[in-house]
mmCIF file of C-alpha atoms and ligand atoms in Angstrom:
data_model
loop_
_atom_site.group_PDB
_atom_site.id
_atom_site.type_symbol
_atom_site.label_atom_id
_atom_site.label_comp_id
_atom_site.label_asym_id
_atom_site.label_seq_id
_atom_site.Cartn_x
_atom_site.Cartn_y
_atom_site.Cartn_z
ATOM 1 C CA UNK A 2 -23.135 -17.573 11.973
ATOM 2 C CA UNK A 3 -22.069 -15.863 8.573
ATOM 3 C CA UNK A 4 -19.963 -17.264 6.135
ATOM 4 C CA UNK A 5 -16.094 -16.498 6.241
ATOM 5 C CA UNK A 6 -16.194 -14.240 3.082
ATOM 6 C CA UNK A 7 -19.186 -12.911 4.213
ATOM 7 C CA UNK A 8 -17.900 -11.750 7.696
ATOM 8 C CA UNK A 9 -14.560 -10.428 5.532
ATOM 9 C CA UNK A 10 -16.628 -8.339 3.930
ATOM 10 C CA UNK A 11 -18.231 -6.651 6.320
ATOM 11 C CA UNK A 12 -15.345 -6.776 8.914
ATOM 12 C CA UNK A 13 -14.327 -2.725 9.565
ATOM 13 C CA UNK A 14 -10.438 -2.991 8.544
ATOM 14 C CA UNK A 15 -7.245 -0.854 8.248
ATOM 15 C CA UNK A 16 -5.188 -0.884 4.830
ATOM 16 C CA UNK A 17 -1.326 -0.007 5.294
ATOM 17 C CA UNK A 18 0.056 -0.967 1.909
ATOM 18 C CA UNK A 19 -1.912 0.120 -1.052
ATOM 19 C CA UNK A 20 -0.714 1.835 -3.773
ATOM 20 C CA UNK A 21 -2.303 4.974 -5.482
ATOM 21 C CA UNK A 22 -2.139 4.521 -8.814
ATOM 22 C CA UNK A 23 -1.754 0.398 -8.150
ATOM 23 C CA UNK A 24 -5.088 0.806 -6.798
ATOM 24 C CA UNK A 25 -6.774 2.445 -10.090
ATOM 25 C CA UNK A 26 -9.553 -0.301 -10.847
ATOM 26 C CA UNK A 27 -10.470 -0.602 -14.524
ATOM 27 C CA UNK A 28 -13.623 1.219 -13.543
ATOM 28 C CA UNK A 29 -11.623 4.384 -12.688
ATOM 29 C CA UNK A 30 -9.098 3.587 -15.169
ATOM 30 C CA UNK A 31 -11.818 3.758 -17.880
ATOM 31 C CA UNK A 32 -13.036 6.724 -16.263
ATOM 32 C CA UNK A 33 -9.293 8.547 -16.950
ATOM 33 C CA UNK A 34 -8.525 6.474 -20.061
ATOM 34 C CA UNK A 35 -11.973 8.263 -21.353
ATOM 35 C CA UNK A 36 -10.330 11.881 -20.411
ATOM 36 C CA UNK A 37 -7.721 11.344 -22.488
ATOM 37 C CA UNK A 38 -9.448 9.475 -25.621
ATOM 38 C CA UNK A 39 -7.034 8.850 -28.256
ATOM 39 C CA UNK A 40 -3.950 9.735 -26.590
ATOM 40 C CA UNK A 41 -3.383 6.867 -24.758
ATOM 41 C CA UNK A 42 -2.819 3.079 -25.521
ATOM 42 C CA UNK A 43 -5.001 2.457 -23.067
ATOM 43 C CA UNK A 44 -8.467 1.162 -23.988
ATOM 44 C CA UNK A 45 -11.384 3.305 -22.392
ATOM 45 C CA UNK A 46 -13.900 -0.097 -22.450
ATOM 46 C CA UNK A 47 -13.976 -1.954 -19.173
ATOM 47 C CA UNK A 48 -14.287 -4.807 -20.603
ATOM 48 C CA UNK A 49 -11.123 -4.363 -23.108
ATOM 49 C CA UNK A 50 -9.494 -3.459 -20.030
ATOM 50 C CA UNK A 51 -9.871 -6.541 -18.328
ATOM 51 C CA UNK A 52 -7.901 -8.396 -21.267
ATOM 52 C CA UNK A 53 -5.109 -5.202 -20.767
ATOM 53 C CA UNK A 54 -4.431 -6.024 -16.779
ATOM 54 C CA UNK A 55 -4.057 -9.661 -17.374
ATOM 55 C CA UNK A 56 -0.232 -9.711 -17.393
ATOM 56 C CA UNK A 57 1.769 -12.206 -19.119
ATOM 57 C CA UNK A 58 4.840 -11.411 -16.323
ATOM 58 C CA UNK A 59 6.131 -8.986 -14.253
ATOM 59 C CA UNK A 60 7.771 -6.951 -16.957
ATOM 60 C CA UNK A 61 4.321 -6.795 -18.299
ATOM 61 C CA UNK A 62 2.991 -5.695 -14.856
ATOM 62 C CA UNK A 63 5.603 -2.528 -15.019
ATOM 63 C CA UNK A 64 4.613 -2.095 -18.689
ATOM 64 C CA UNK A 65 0.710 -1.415 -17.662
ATOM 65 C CA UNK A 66 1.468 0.097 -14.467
ATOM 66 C CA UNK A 67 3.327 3.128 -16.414
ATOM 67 C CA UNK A 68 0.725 3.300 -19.212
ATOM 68 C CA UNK A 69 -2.051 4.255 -16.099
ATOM 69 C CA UNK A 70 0.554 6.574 -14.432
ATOM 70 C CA UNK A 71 0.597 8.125 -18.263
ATOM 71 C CA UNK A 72 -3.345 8.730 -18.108
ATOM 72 C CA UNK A 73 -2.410 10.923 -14.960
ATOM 73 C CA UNK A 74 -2.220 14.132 -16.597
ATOM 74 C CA UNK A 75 -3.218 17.027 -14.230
ATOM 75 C CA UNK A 76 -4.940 17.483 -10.890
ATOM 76 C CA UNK A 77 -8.332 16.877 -11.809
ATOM 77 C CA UNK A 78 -6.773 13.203 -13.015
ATOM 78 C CA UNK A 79 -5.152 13.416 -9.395
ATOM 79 C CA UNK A 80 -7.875 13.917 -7.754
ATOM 80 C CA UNK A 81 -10.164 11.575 -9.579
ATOM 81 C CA UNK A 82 -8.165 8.816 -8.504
ATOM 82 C CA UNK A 83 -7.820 9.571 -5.166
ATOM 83 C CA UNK A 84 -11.374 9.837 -4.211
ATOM 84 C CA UNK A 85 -12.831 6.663 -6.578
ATOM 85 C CA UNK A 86 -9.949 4.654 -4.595
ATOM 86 C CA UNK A 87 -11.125 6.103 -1.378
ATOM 87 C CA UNK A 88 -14.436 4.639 -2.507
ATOM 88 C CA UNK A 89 -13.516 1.246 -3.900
ATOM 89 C CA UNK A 90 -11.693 0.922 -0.328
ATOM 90 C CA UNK A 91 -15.304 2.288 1.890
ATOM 91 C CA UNK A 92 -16.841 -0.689 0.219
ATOM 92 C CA UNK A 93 -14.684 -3.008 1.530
ATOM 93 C CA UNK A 94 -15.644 -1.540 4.624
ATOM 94 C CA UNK A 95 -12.243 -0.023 5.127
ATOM 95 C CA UNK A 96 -12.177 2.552 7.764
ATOM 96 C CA UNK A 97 -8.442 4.166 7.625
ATOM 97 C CA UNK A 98 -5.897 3.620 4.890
ATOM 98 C CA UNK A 99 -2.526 4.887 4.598
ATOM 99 C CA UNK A 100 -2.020 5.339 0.403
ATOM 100 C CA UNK A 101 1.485 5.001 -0.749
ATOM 101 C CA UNK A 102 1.875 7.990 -3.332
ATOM 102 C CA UNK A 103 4.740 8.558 -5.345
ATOM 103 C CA UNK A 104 4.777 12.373 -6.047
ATOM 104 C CA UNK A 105 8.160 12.090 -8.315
ATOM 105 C CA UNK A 106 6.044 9.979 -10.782
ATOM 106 C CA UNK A 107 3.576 12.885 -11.551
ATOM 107 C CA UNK A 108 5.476 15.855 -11.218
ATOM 108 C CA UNK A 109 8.418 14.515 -13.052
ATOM 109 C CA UNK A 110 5.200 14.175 -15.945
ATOM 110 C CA UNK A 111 4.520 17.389 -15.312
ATOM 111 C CA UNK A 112 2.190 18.124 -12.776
ATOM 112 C CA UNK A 113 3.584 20.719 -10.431
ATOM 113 C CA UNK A 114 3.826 19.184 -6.741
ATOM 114 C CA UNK A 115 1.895 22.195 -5.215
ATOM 115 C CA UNK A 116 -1.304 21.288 -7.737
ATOM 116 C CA UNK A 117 -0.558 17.533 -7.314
ATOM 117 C CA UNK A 118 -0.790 17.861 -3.078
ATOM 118 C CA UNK A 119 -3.376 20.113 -3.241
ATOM 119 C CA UNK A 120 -5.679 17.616 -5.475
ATOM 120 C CA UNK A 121 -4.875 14.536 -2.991
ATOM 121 C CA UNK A 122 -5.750 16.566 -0.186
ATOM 122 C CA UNK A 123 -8.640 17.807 -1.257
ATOM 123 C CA UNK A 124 -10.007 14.525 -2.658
ATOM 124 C CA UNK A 125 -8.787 12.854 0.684
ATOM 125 C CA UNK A 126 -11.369 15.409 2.492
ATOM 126 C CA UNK A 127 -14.059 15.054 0.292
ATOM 127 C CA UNK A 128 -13.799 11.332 0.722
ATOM 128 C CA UNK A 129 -14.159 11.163 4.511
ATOM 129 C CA UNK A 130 -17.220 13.437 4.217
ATOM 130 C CA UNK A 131 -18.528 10.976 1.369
ATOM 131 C CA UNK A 132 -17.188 7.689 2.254
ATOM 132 C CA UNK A 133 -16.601 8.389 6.416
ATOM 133 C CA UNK A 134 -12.884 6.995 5.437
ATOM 134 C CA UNK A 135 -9.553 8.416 6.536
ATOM 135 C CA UNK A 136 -6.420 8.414 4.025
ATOM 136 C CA UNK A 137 -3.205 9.870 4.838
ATOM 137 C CA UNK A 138 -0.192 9.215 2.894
ATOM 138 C CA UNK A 139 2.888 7.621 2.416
ATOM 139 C CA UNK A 140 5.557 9.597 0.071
ATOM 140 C CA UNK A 141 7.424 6.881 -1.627
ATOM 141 C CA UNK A 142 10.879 6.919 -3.182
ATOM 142 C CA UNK A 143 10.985 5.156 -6.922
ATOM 143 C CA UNK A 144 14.071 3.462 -5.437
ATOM 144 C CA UNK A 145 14.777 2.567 -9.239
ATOM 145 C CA UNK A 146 14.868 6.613 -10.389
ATOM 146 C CA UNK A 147 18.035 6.567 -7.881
ATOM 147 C CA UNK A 148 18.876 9.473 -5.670
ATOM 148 C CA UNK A 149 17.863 12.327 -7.888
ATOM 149 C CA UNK A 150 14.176 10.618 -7.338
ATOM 150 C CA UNK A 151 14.819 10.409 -3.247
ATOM 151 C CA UNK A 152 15.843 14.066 -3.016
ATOM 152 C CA UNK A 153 12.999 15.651 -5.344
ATOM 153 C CA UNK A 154 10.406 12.860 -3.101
ATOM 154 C CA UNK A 155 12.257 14.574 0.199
ATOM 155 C CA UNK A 156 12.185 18.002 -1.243
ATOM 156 C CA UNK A 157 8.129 17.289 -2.447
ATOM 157 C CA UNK A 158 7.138 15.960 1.416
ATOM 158 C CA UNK A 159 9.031 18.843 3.663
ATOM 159 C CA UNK A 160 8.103 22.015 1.249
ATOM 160 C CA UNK A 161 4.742 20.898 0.863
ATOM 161 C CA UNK A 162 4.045 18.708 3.677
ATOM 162 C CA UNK A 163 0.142 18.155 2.769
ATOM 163 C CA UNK A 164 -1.415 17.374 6.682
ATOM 164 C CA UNK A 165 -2.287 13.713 5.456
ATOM 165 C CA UNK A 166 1.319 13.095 5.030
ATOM 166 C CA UNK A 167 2.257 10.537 7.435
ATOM 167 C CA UNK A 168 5.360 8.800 6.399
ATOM 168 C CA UNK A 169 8.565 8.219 4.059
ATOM 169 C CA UNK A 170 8.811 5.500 2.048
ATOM 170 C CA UNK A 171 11.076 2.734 -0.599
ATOM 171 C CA UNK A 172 9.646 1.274 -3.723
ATOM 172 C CA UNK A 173 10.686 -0.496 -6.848
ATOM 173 C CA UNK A 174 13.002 -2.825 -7.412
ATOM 174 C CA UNK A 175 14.974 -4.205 -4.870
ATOM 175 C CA UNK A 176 17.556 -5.750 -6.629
ATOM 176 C CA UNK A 177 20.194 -3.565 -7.645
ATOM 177 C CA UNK A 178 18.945 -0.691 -5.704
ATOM 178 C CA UNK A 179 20.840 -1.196 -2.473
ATOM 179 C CA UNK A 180 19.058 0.404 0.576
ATOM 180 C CA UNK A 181 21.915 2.211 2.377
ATOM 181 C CA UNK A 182 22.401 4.983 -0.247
ATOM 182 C CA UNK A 183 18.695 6.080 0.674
ATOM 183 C CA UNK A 184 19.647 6.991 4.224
ATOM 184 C CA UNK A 185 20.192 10.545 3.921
ATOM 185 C CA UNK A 186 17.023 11.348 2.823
ATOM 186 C CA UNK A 187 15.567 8.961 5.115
ATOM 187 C CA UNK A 188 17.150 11.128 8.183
ATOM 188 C CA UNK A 189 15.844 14.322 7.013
ATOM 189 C CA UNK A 190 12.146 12.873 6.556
ATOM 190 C CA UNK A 191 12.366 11.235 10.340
ATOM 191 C CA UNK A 192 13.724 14.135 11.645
ATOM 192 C CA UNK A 193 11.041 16.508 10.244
ATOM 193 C CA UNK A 194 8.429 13.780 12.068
ATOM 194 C CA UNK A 195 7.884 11.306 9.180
ATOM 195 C CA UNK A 196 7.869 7.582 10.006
ATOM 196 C CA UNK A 197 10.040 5.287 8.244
ATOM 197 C CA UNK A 198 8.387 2.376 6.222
ATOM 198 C CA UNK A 199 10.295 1.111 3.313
ATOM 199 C CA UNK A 200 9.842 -1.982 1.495
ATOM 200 C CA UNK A 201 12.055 -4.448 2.178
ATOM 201 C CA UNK A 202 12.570 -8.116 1.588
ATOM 202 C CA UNK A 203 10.021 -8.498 -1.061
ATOM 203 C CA UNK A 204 12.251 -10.039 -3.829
ATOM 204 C CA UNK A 205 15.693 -10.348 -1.949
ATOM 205 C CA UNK A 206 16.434 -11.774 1.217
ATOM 206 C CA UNK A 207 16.655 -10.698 5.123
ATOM 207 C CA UNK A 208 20.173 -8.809 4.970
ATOM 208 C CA UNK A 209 17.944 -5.583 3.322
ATOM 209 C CA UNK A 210 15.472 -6.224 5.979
ATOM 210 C CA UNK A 211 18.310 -5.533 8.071
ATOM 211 C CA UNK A 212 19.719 -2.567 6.228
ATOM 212 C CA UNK A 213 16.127 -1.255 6.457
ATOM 213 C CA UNK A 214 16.089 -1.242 10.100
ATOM 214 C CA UNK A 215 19.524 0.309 10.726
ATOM 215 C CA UNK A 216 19.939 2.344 7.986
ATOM 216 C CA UNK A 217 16.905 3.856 7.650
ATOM 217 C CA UNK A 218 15.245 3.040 10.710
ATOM 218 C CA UNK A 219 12.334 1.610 9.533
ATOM 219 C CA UNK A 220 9.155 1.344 11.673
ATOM 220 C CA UNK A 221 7.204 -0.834 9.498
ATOM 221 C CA UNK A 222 8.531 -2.892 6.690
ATOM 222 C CA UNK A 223 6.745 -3.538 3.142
ATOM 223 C CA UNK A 224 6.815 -6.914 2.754
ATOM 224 C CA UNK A 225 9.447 -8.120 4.470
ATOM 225 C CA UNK A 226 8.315 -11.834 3.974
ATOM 226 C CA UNK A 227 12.151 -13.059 3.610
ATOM 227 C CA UNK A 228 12.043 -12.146 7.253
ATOM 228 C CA UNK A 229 11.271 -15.930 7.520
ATOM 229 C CA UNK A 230 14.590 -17.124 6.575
ATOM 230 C CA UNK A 231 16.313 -14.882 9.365
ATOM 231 C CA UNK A 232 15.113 -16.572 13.126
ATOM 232 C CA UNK A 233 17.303 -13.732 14.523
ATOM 233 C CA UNK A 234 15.644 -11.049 12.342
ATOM 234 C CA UNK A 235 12.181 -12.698 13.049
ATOM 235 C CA UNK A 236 12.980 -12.534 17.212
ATOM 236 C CA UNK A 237 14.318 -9.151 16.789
ATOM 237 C CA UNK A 238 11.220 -7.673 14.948
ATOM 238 C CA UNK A 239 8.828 -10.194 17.629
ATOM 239 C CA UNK A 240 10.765 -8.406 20.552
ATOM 240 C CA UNK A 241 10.690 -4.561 18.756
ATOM 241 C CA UNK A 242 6.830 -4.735 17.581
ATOM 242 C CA UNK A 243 8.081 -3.831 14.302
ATOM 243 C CA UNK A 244 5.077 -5.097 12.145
ATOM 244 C CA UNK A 245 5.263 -6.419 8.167
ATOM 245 C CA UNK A 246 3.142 -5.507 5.578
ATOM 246 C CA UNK A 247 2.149 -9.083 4.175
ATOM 247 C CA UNK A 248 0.122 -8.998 0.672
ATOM 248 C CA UNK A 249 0.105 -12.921 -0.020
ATOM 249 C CA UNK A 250 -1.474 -12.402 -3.534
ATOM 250 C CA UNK A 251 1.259 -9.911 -4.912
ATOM 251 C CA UNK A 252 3.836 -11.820 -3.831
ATOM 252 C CA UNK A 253 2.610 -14.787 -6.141
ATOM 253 C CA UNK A 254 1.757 -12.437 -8.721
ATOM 254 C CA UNK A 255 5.424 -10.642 -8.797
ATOM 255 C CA UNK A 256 6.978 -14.260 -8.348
ATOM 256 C CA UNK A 257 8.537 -13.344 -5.277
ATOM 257 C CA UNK A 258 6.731 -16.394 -3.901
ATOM 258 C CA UNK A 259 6.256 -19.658 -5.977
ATOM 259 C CA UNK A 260 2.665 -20.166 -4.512
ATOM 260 C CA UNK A 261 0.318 -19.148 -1.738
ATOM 261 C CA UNK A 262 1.097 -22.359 -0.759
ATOM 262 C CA UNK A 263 4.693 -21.888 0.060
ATOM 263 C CA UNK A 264 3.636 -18.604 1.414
ATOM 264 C CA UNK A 265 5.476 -17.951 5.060
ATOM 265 C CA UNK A 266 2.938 -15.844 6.797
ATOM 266 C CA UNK A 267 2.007 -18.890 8.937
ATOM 267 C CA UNK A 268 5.916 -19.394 9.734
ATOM 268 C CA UNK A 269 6.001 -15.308 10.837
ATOM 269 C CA UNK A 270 2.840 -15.602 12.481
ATOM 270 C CA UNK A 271 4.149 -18.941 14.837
ATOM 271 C CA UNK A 272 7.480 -16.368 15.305
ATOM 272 C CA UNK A 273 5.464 -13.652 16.920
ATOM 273 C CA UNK A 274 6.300 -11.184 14.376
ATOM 274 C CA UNK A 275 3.944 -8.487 13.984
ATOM 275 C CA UNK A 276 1.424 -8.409 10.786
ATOM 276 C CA UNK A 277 -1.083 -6.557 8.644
ATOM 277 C CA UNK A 278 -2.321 -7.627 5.559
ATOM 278 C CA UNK A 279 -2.307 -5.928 2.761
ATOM 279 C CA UNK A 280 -3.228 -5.838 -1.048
ATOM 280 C CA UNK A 281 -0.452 -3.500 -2.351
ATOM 281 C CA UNK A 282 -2.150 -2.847 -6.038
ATOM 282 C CA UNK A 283 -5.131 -4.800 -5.842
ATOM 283 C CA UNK A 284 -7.051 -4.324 -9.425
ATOM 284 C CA UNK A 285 -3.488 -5.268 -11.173
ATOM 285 C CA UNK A 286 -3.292 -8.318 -9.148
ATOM 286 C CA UNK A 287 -6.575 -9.239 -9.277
ATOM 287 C CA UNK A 288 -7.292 -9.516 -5.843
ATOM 288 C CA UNK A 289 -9.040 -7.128 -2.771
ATOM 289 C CA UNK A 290 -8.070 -6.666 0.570
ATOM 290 C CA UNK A 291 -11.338 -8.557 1.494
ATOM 291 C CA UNK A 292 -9.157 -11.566 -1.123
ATOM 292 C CA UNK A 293 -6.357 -11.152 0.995
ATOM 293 C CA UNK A 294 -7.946 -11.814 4.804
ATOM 294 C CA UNK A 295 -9.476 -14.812 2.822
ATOM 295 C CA UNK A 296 -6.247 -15.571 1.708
ATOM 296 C CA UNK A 297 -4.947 -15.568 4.847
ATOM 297 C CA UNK A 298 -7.446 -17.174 6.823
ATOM 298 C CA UNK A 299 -6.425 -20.102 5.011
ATOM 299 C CA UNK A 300 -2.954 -19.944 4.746
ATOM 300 C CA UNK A 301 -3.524 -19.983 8.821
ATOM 301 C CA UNK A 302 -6.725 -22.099 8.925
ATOM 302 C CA UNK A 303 -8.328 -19.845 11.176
ATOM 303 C CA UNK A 304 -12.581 -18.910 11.470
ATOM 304 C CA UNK A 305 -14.067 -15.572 12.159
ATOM 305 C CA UNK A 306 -12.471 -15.053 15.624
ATOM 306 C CA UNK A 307 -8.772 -15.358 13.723
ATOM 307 C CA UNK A 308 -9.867 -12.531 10.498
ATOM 308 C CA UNK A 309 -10.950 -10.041 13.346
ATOM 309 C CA UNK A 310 -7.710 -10.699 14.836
ATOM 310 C CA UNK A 311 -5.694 -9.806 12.129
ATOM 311 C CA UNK A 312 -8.058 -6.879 12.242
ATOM 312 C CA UNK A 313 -6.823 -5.674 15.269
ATOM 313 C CA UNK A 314 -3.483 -6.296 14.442
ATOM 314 C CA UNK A 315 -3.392 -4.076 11.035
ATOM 315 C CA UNK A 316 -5.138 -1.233 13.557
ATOM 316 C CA UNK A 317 -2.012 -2.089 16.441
ATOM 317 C CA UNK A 318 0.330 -1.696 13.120
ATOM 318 C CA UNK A 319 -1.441 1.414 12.028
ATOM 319 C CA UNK A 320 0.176 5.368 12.691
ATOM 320 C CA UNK A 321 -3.016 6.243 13.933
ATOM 321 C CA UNK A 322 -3.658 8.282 17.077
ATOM 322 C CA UNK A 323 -4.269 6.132 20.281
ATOM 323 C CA UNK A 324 -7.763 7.068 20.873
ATOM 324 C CA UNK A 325 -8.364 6.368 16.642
ATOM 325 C CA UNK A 326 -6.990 2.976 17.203
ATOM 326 C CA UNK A 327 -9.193 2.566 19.742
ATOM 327 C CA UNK A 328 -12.376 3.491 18.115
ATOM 328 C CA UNK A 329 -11.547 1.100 15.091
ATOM 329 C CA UNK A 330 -10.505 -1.508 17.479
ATOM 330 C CA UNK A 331 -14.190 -1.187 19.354
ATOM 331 C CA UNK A 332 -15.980 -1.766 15.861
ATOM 332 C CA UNK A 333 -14.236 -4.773 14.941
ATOM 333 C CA UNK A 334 -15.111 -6.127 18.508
ATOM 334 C CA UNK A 335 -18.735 -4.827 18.085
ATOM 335 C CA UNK A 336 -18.933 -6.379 14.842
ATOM 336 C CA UNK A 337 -17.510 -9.953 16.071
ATOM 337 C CA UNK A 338 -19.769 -9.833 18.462
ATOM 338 C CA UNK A 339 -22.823 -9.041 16.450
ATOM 339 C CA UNK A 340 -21.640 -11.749 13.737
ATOM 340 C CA UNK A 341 -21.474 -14.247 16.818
ATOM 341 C CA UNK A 342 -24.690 -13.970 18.039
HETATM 342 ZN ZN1 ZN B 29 4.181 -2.129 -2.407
#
């Protein structure tokens, strides 16, 4: 028998909340930061770059998150990106990962949202030829840009509609960016076949959870760890199969959680409610989604048998096609089976 982290590793998995440009490792940040030598305060040495993404807070997380969406300065940038992520993620042995992308970012800086959905789409084929991973995407509101932001992100995912796009999404800040007002846009997106997965419940508590469900009928929440102070909420998402997006790590990180120790995964997990885990910007955090099935394992003291569990479930949680699910679900079995022995 393998050792836990060694049967993470190699574990095929699903990733469901990643962000694009919160995935940008200093590898590929030094790779973009070196593109744009000199006009960015961003240091092209890797190992200067480690001492940049150690953040003092979270206002220091925001601070370094914009200065790498600043290095994105045209497709080729776009593209880059896309397909070293895709990479970064193959290694972990991830076989399908829905990317949260927020267009408004980069074409409010100037790339044109034809040239910035052709690069994605382009990178995201290259990368299942190269790395035998699937990406589609999420198109995410900056909740904190306000409605302007929602309509131009709406506008962005019907006119262009690149075929990866999968879904409609919520980001940002929760507080003071009440989730109702985002319903309109929300409606068009679900009508024109987009599923609804907003975040929700990251840094305030189950009532948004609640306005995520019924006002913009989310499917899947991100987050949604306040859940756990809501029985009702955690019986009604138990009874719908509506899974959460957990990423223990970032909520320490963000202080949205005091420690992993007073993480609540275990009490959603003893509720029934459905779960993936997640990374949600993984280099800035300093964590991987093989960190965060560690992570969990011991949050819920479980082995082997457990991890491939919460393999399955990410791949139950997934917008994949049946027969997709099914194939993923058949190589984490395979490979459980093959650790076992
Ligand atoms: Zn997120």
């Amino acid at each position: 028998m393998t050792d836990l982290p060694t049967f993470i590793a190699g574990l095929p998995k699903v990733e469901l909340h990643v962000h694009h440009v919160g995935s940008a490792s200093p590898r590929i940040v030094a790779e973009l930061a070196a593109r744009h030598e000199g006009r960015s305060p961003v240091p092209a040495d890797p190992e200067a770059l480690a001492d940049y993404f150690a953040f003092r807070d979270f206002a220091h997380f925001i601070e370094v998150y914009l200065s790498v969406v600043d290095l994105i300065r045209d497709a080729d940038d776009v593209w880059l990106l896309t397909h070293e992520v895709a990479r970064e993620l193959a290694r972990q042995q991830v076989r399908y990962a829905e990317l949260t992308v927020t267009p408004y970012s980069h074409v409010h800086r100037g790339i044109p949202a034809p040239a910035f959905c052709e690069a994605i789409e382009d990178a995201r084929k290259r990368a299942e030829a190269d790395f035998g991973i699937a990406l589609r995407w999420c198109f995410d509101i900056p909740g904190e840009a306000g409605l302007p932001a929602a309509e131009q992100t709406l506008r962005i995912a019907l006119d262009e509609r690149p075929d990866g796009l999968i879904s409609f999404g919520l980001g940002g800040p929760e507080i003071g960016v009440p989730r109702p007002q985002f319903k309109p846009y929300f409606d068009q997106a679900r009508a024109a076949g987009l599923r609804s997965v907003p975040h929700a419940g990251e840094t305030t508590g189950p009532e948004t959870i609640w306005d995520a469900l019924r006002e913009l009928g989310a499917e899947r929440i991100g987050h949604g760890i306040s859940a756990a102070l809501d029985p009702e909420l955690m019986t009604h998402l138990a009874e719908r199969r509506i899974p959460l997006e957990v990423c223990p790590t970032s909520n320490v990180r963000t202080r949205a959680v005091a420690s992993l120790d007073e993480h609540p995964l275990p009490q959603l997990i003893e509720a029934g409610v459905p779960v993936s885990i997640n990374s949600d910007d993984p280099p800035m955090f300093g964590t991987t989604l093989n960190d965060e099935y560690a992570v969990a394992a011991r949050l819920l003291g479980i082995g082997p048998e457990g991890v491939a569990a919460l393999a399955r479930d990410a791949v139950a949680a997934a917008f994949l096609a049946p027969a997709e699910a099914a194939r993923i679900s058949a190589e984490i079995d395979a490979y459980q089976a093959s650790a076992a022995r």
